[in-house]
PDB file of C-alpha atoms in Angstrom:
ATOM      1  CA  GLN A1041    -113.116  -5.410 -26.823  1.00  0.00           C
ATOM      2  CA  VAL A1042    -111.533  -2.201 -28.310  1.00  0.00           C
ATOM      3  CA  GLN A1043    -108.723  -0.366 -26.533  1.00  0.00           C
ATOM      4  CA  LEU A1044    -106.725   2.678 -27.256  1.00  0.00           C
ATOM      5  CA  VAL A1045    -103.521   3.520 -25.255  1.00  0.00           C
ATOM      6  CA  GLU A1046    -101.690   6.819 -25.597  1.00  0.00           C
ATOM      7  CA  SER A1047     -98.254   7.639 -24.504  1.00  0.00           C
ATOM      8  CA  GLY A1048     -95.534  10.108 -25.229  1.00  0.00           C
ATOM      9  CA  GLY A1049     -96.657  13.196 -23.388  1.00  0.00           C
ATOM     10  CA  GLY A1050     -94.452  15.352 -21.276  1.00  0.00           C
ATOM     11  CA  LEU A1051     -93.111  18.805 -20.399  1.00  0.00           C
ATOM     12  CA  VAL A1052     -91.408  20.751 -23.149  1.00  0.00           C
ATOM     13  CA  GLN A1053     -90.270  24.257 -23.776  1.00  0.00           C
ATOM     14  CA  PRO A1054     -91.929  26.412 -26.566  1.00  0.00           C
ATOM     15  CA  GLY A1055     -90.477  25.545 -29.945  1.00  0.00           C
ATOM     16  CA  GLU A1056     -89.595  21.932 -28.993  1.00  0.00           C
ATOM     17  CA  SER A1057     -91.141  18.739 -30.275  1.00  0.00           C
ATOM     18  CA  LEU A1058     -92.920  15.712 -28.921  1.00  0.00           C
ATOM     19  CA  THR A1059     -94.202  12.484 -30.546  1.00  0.00           C
ATOM     20  CA  LEU A1060     -97.383  10.953 -29.277  1.00  0.00           C
ATOM     21  CA  THR A1061     -98.228   7.331 -29.881  1.00  0.00           C
ATOM     22  CA  CYS A1062    -101.459   5.337 -29.712  1.00  0.00           C
ATOM     23  CA  LEU A1063    -101.676   1.672 -29.751  1.00  0.00           C
ATOM     24  CA  ALA A1064    -105.088   0.388 -30.888  1.00  0.00           C
ATOM     25  CA  SER A1065    -106.585  -3.179 -30.338  1.00  0.00           C
ATOM     26  CA  GLY A1066    -109.837  -4.729 -31.159  1.00  0.00           C
ATOM     27  CA  PHE A1067    -110.378  -2.694 -34.369  1.00  0.00           C
ATOM     28  CA  ASN A1068    -110.283  -3.685 -37.975  1.00  0.00           C
ATOM     29  CA  PHE A1069    -107.242  -1.458 -37.944  1.00  0.00           C
ATOM     30  CA  ASP A1070    -106.417  -1.048 -41.630  1.00  0.00           C
ATOM     31  CA  THR A1071    -109.760   0.295 -42.528  1.00  0.00           C
ATOM     32  CA  THR A1072    -110.563   2.346 -39.408  1.00  0.00           C
ATOM     33  CA  ALA A1073    -110.028   6.133 -39.368  1.00  0.00           C
ATOM     34  CA  PHE A1074    -108.420   7.524 -36.242  1.00  0.00           C
ATOM     35  CA  ASN A1075    -108.137  10.985 -34.666  1.00  0.00           C
ATOM     36  CA  TRP A1076    -106.415  12.930 -31.990  1.00  0.00           C
ATOM     37  CA  ALA A1077    -108.252  15.449 -29.940  1.00  0.00           C
ATOM     38  CA  ARG A1078    -107.213  17.449 -26.825  1.00  0.00           C
ATOM     39  CA  ARG A1079    -108.714  19.121 -23.817  1.00  0.00           C
ATOM     40  CA  ALA A1080    -107.078  22.147 -22.419  1.00  0.00           C
ATOM     41  CA  PRO A1081    -107.460  23.110 -18.777  1.00  0.00           C
ATOM     42  CA  GLY A1082    -111.064  24.349 -18.319  1.00  0.00           C
ATOM     43  CA  LYS A1083    -112.010  23.839 -21.830  1.00  0.00           C
ATOM     44  CA  GLY A1084    -113.940  21.298 -23.892  1.00  0.00           C
ATOM     45  CA  LEU A1085    -112.620  18.542 -26.139  1.00  0.00           C
ATOM     46  CA  ASP A1086    -111.030  19.966 -29.367  1.00  0.00           C
ATOM     47  CA  TRP A1087    -110.328  17.909 -32.492  1.00  0.00           C
ATOM     48  CA  VAL A1088    -106.796  18.200 -33.609  1.00  0.00           C
ATOM     49  CA  ALA A1089    -106.243  15.838 -36.564  1.00  0.00           C
ATOM     50  CA  GLY A1090    -107.633  12.681 -38.210  1.00  0.00           C
ATOM     51  CA  ILE A1091    -106.521  10.091 -40.672  1.00  0.00           C
ATOM     52  CA  TYR A1092    -108.593   7.801 -42.799  1.00  0.00           C
ATOM     53  CA  GLY A1093    -107.835   4.120 -43.299  1.00  0.00           C
ATOM     54  CA  SER A1094    -107.052   2.332 -46.482  1.00  0.00           C
ATOM     55  CA  GLY A1095    -110.445   2.909 -47.961  1.00  0.00           C
ATOM     56  CA  GLY A1096    -109.767   6.618 -47.752  1.00  0.00           C
ATOM     57  CA  ASP A1097    -106.201   6.488 -49.000  1.00  0.00           C
ATOM     58  CA  ASN A1098    -104.926   7.310 -45.543  1.00  0.00           C
ATOM     59  CA  MET A1099    -105.823  10.957 -46.103  1.00  0.00           C
ATOM     60  CA  ALA A1100    -105.062  13.198 -43.153  1.00  0.00           C
ATOM     61  CA  TYR A1101    -106.835  16.412 -41.992  1.00  0.00           C
ATOM     62  CA  TYR A1102    -105.835  19.043 -39.417  1.00  0.00           C
ATOM     63  CA  LYS A1103    -107.179  21.839 -37.253  1.00  0.00           C
ATOM     64  CA  GLU A1104    -106.113  25.050 -38.779  1.00  0.00           C
ATOM     65  CA  SER A1105    -103.997  26.133 -35.861  1.00  0.00           C
ATOM     66  CA  VAL A1106    -101.783  23.028 -36.025  1.00  0.00           C
ATOM     67  CA  LYS A1107    -101.320  22.790 -39.768  1.00  0.00           C
ATOM     68  CA  GLY A1108     -97.624  22.814 -40.679  1.00  0.00           C
ATOM     69  CA  ARG A1109     -96.618  21.945 -37.089  1.00  0.00           C
ATOM     70  CA  PHE A1110     -98.402  18.662 -36.383  1.00  0.00           C
ATOM     71  CA  THR A1111     -98.327  15.495 -38.532  1.00  0.00           C
ATOM     72  CA  ILE A1112    -100.635  12.491 -37.986  1.00  0.00           C
ATOM     73  CA  SER A1113     -99.516   9.181 -39.434  1.00  0.00           C
ATOM     74  CA  ARG A1114    -100.348   5.427 -39.031  1.00  0.00           C
ATOM     75  CA  ASP A1115     -98.321   2.204 -39.025  1.00  0.00           C
ATOM     76  CA  ASN A1116    -100.806  -0.506 -39.913  1.00  0.00           C
ATOM     77  CA  SER A1117     -98.202  -3.279 -39.145  1.00  0.00           C
ATOM     78  CA  LYS A1118     -98.045  -2.081 -35.540  1.00  0.00           C
ATOM     79  CA  ASN A1119    -101.702  -0.933 -35.031  1.00  0.00           C
ATOM     80  CA  MET A1120    -100.132   2.468 -34.137  1.00  0.00           C
ATOM     81  CA  ILE A1121    -101.334   5.998 -34.691  1.00  0.00           C
ATOM     82  CA  VAL A1122     -98.616   8.676 -34.238  1.00  0.00           C
ATOM     83  CA  LEU A1123     -98.939  12.517 -33.835  1.00  0.00           C
ATOM     84  CA  GLN A1124     -95.714  14.230 -34.323  1.00  0.00           C
ATOM     85  CA  MET A1125     -95.853  17.730 -32.797  1.00  0.00           C
ATOM     86  CA  ASP A1126     -93.183  20.300 -33.766  1.00  0.00           C
ATOM     87  CA  ARG A1127     -92.688  23.927 -32.886  1.00  0.00           C
ATOM     88  CA  LEU A1128     -94.942  23.507 -29.898  1.00  0.00           C
ATOM     89  CA  LYS A1129     -96.649  26.512 -28.344  1.00  0.00           C
ATOM     90  CA  PRO A1130     -97.943  27.192 -24.806  1.00  0.00           C
ATOM     91  CA  GLU A1131    -101.490  27.051 -26.113  1.00  0.00           C
ATOM     92  CA  ASP A1132    -100.927  23.407 -27.170  1.00  0.00           C
ATOM     93  CA  THR A1133    -100.909  22.496 -23.512  1.00  0.00           C
ATOM     94  CA  ALA A1134    -103.682  19.931 -23.026  1.00  0.00           C
ATOM     95  CA  VAL A1135    -104.490  16.272 -22.374  1.00  0.00           C
ATOM     96  CA  TYR A1136    -104.316  14.624 -25.892  1.00  0.00           C
ATOM     97  CA  TYR A1137    -106.643  11.628 -26.718  1.00  0.00           C
ATOM     98  CA  CYS A1138    -106.657   9.136 -29.350  1.00  0.00           C
ATOM     99  CA  GLY A1139    -109.950   7.966 -30.812  1.00  0.00           C
ATOM    100  CA  ASP A1140    -111.630   6.072 -33.594  1.00  0.00           C
ATOM    101  CA  GLY A1141    -113.326   7.990 -36.405  1.00  0.00           C
ATOM    102  CA  ILE A1142    -112.052  10.722 -38.563  1.00  0.00           C
ATOM    103  CA  ARG A1143    -113.361  13.456 -36.292  1.00  0.00           C
ATOM    104  CA  VAL A1144    -115.842  12.315 -33.641  1.00  0.00           C
ATOM    105  CA  ALA A1145    -114.658   9.332 -31.559  1.00  0.00           C
ATOM    106  CA  THR A1146    -116.794   6.507 -30.348  1.00  0.00           C
ATOM    107  CA  HIS A1147    -114.000   5.169 -28.243  1.00  0.00           C
ATOM    108  CA  GLN A1148    -111.071   7.106 -26.809  1.00  0.00           C
ATOM    109  CA  GLY A1149    -108.011   6.162 -24.714  1.00  0.00           C
ATOM    110  CA  GLN A1150    -107.149   7.583 -21.250  1.00  0.00           C
ATOM    111  CA  GLY A1151    -105.109  10.486 -22.570  1.00  0.00           C
ATOM    112  CA  THR A1152    -101.645  11.842 -22.275  1.00  0.00           C
ATOM    113  CA  GLN A1153    -100.615  15.131 -20.810  1.00  0.00           C
ATOM    114  CA  VAL A1154     -98.669  17.590 -22.905  1.00  0.00           C
ATOM    115  CA  THR A1155     -97.405  20.729 -21.176  1.00  0.00           C
ATOM    116  CA  VAL A1156     -95.529  23.488 -23.120  1.00  0.00           C
ATOM    117  CA  SER A1157     -94.002  25.903 -20.753  1.00  0.00           C
ATOM    118  CA  SER A1158     -90.738  27.843 -20.260  1.00  0.00           C
TER     119      SER A1158
END
């Protein structure tokens, strides 16, 4: 049984940082690609970033609007996927979801709320 559990969301001011973590279980973690997506209020699911597993040399890809501000990484020893978010903007406000796959997830977690507001 696969499971993805996100944590680390919260309320921050514009320009501040947050680190989201996702603990994955039930996957062949080292070779599985993972992604982060978000759903802003009243909008659809929006892909943010993805990272390949060892077969893809852990290459990472980003939505254009978060390039240079967000960093996706993975710790294979802890079955963890991390999204470091810097210089946050109000438009980054959303529920953030971790999923398997580089872009379109078959499985997702329950999400964690990120609110950027002054």
